[in-house]
Coordinates of C-alpha atoms in Angstrom, one line a residue:
X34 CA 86.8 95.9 117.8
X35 CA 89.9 97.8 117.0
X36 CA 91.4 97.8 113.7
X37 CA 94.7 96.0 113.1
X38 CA 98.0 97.2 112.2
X39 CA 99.9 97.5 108.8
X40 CA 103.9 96.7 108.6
X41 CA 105.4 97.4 105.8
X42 CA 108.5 96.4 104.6
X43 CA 110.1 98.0 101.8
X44 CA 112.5 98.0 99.6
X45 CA 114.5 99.9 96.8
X46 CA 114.6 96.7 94.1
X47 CA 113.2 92.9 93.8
X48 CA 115.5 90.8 95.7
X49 CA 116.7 92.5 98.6
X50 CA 114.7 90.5 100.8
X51 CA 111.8 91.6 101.8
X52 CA 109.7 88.9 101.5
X53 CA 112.6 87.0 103.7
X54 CA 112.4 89.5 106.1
X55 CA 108.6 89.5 106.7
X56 CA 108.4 85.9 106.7
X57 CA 111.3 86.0 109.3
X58 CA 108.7 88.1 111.6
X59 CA 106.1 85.7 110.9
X60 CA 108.1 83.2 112.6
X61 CA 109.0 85.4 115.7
X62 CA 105.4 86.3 116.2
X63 CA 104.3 82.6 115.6
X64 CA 107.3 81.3 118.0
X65 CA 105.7 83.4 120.8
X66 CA 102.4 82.3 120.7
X67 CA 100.8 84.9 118.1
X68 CA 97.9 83.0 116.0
X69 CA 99.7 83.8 112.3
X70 CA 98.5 82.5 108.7
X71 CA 99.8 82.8 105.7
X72 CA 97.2 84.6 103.1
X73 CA 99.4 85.2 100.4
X74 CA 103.5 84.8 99.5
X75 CA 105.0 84.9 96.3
X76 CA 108.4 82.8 96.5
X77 CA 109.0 83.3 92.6
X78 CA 111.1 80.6 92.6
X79 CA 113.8 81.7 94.6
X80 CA 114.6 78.3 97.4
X81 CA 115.4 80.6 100.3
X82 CA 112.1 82.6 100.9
X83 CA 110.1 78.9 99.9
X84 CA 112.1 77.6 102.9
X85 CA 110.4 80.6 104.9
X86 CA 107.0 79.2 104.3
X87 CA 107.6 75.9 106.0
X88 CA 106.4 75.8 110.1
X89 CA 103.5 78.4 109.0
X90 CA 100.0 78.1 108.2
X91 CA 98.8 78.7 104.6
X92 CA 95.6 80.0 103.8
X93 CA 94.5 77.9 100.2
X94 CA 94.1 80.6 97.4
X95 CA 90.7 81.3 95.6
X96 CA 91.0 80.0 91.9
X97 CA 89.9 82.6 89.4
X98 CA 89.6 81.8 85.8
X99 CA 89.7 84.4 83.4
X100 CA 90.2 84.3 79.6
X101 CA 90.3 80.9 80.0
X102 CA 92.6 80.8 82.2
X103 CA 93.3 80.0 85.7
X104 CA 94.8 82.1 87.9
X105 CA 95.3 82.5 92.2
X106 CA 94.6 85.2 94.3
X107 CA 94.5 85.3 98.2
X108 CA 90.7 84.3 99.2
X109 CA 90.2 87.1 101.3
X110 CA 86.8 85.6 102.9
X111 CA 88.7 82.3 103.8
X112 CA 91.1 84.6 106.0
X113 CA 88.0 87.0 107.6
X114 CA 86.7 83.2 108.4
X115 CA 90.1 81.7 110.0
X116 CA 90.3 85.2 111.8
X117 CA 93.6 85.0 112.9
X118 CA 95.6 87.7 114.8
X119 CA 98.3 87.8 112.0
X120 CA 98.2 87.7 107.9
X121 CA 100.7 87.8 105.6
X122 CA 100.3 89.1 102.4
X123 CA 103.1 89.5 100.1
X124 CA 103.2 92.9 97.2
X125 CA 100.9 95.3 98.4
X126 CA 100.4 97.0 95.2
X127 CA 99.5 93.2 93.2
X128 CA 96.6 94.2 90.8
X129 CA 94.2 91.0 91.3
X130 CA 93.3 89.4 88.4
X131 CA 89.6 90.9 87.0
X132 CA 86.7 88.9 88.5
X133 CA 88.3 89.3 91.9
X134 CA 86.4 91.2 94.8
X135 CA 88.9 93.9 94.6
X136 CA 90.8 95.6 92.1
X137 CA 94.4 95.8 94.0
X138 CA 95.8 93.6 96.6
X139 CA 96.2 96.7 99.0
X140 CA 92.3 96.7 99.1
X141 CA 92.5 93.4 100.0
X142 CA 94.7 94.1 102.8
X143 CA 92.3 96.6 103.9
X144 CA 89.5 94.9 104.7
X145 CA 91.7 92.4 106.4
X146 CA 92.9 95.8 109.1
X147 CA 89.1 96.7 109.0
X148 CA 88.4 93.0 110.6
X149 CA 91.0 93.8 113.4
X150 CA 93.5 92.1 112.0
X151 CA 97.4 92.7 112.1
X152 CA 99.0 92.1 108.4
X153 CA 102.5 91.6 107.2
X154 CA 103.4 93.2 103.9
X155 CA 105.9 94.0 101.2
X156 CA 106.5 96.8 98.5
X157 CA 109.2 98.3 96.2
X158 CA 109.3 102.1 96.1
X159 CA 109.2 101.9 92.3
X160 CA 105.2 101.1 93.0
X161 CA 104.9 104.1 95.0
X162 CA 102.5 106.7 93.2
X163 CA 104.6 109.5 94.1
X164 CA 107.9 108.4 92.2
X165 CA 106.2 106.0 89.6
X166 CA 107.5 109.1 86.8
X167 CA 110.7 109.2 88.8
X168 CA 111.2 105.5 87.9
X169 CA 110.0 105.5 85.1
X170 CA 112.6 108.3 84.1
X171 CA 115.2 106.6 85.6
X172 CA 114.8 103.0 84.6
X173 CA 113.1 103.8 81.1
X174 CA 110.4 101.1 82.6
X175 CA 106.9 101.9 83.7
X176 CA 105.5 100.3 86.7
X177 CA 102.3 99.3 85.8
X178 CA 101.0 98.2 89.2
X179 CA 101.0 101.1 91.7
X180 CA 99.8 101.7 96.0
X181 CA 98.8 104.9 96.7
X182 CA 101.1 106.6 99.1
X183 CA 99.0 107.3 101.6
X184 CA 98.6 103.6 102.3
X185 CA 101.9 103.1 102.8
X186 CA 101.9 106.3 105.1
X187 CA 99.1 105.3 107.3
X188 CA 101.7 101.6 108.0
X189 CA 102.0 101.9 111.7
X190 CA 105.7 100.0 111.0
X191 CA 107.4 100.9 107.5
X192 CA 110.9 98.8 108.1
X193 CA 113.3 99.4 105.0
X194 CA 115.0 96.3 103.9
X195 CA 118.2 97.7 102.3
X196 CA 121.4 95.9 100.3
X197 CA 124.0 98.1 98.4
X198 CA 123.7 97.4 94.2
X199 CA 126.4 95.7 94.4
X200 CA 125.7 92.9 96.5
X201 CA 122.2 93.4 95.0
X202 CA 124.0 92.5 91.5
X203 CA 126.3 89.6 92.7
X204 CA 122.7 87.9 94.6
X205 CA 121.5 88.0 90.8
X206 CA 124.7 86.7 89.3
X207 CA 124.3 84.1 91.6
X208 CA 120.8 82.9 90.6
X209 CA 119.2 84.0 94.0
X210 CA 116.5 86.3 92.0
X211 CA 116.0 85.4 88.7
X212 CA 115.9 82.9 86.8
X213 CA 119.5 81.6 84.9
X214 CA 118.1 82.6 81.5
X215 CA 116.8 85.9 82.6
X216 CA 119.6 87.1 84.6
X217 CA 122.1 89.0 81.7
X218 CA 119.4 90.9 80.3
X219 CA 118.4 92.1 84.0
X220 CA 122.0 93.1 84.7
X221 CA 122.3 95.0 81.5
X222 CA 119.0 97.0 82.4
X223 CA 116.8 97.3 85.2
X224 CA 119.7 96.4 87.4
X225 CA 122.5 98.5 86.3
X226 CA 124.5 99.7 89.7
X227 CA 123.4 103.9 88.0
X228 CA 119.7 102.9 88.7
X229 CA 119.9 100.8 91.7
X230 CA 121.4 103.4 93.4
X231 CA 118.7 106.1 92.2
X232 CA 116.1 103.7 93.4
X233 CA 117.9 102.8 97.3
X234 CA 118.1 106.9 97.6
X235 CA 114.1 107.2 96.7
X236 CA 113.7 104.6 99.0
X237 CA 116.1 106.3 101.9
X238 CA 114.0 109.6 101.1
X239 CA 111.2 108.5 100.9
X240 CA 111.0 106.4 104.4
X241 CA 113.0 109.8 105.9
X242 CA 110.0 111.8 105.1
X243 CA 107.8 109.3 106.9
X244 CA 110.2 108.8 109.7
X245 CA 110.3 113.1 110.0
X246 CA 106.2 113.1 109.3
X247 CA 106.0 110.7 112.5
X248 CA 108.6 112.8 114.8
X249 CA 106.6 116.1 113.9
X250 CA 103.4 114.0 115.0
X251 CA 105.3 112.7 118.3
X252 CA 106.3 116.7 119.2
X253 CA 103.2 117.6 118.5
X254 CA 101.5 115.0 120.8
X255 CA 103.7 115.5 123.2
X256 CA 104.1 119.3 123.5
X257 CA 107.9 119.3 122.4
X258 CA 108.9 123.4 121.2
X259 CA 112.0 123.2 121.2
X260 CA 114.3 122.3 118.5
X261 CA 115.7 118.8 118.5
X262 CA 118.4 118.5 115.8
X263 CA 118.0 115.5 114.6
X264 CA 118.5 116.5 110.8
X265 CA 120.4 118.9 108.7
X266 CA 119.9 122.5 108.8
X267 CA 121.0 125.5 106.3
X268 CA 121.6 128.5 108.3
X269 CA 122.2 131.5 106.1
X270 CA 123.6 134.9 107.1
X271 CA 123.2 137.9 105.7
X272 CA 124.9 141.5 106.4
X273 CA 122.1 143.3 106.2
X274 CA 123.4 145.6 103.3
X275 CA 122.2 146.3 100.1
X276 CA 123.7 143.3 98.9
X277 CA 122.2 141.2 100.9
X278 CA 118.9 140.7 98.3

């Protein structure tokens, strides 16, 4: 049995539509005859991604209670059981409630690949583990809930899902994110255009590196020596005098 494939898509900030855009593939996949199920989507209110979930197939979430409380979680055996050839499972780097098979959604998602299935999936560069301090930095917040990079890297698809801070900022001011009561203090804070814009360049590097990682790979495979230009160089030159150190 051959192990299924990751596709990722990611995004600099909450609310650029990621979750849209992966339930948007769902529905291709599922129009063309692909067996798809949801295991897990977080709408977090918004009307336009619950929309999405209409038309698909929703796997029921395992109840866990814990200090007296209940809480939901994907049921990662009910999905191995329905076995279909598609999941989707919304924020890779979700830390599951304690009690829970596995300690981070990701995990989840691997055993899922493991069982040869393909999975649909969402993240924010901020949960990266290589530019958690870099956000942190930048937005003065720490992101508690982290994926290690090298699960993102391993994606066979990593699609960025990309909107300018302003329009970003004009989809909150319009309610399409948060919450009416929430949305000044996010404006004044987290989503100041200053650290949007950091965050959609960490997001543009970041996916850049992957995308030069997987070109590298491609020459390699392919026996490809020559140079192709398809980024910047810095050519320096030098006289060759003393001055030259």
């Amino acid at each position: 049995m051959s192990r299924g494939e990751l596709r990722i898509y990611l995004g600099a900030a909450p609310g650029v539509g990621k979750t849209y855009a992966m339930l948007e593939e769902a529905h291709r996949r599922a129009e063309r005859g692909t067996d798809v199920v949801i295991g897990l989507v977080e709408t977090h209110g918004r009307k336009q991604t619950a929309g999405m979930i209409g038309g698909l197939e929703q796997v029921p979430r395992r109840t866990v209670d814990y200090r007296g409380a209940e809480f939901t979680e994907m049921d990662v055996d009910a999905v191995l059981a329905r076995r279909p050839e598609v999941a989707v499972v919304d924020e890779l780097a979700h830390t599951n409630v304690p009690g829970s098979r596995n300690g981070k959604r990701w995990q989840d998602v691997q055993e899922l690949l493991d069982a040869g299935i393909d999975v649909l999936s969402t993240v924010n560069v901020q949960h990266l583990e290589s530019v958690n301090d870099v956000v942190a930095q930048i937005t003065g917040t720490v992101q508690r809930e982290t994926v290690p990079d090298e699960i993102v890297r391993a994606a066979e698809q990593v699609e960025l899902v990309d909107m300018t801070p302003e329009a970003l900022r004009r989809r909150m001011a319009h309610g399409n994110i948060y919450r009416p009561d929430k949305i000044d203090a996010a404006l004044g804070n987290y989503f100041r255009v200053g650290n949007l814009t950091a965050l959609r360049e960490l997001a543009l590097l970041w996916l850049a590196d992957k995308v030069d990682e997987q070109l590298g790979r491609y020459r390699d495979q392919q026996g490809i020596a020559e140079t192709w230009e398809a980024r910047e160089r810095v050519v320096v030159a030098l006289t060759g005098g003393p001055e030259g150190e």
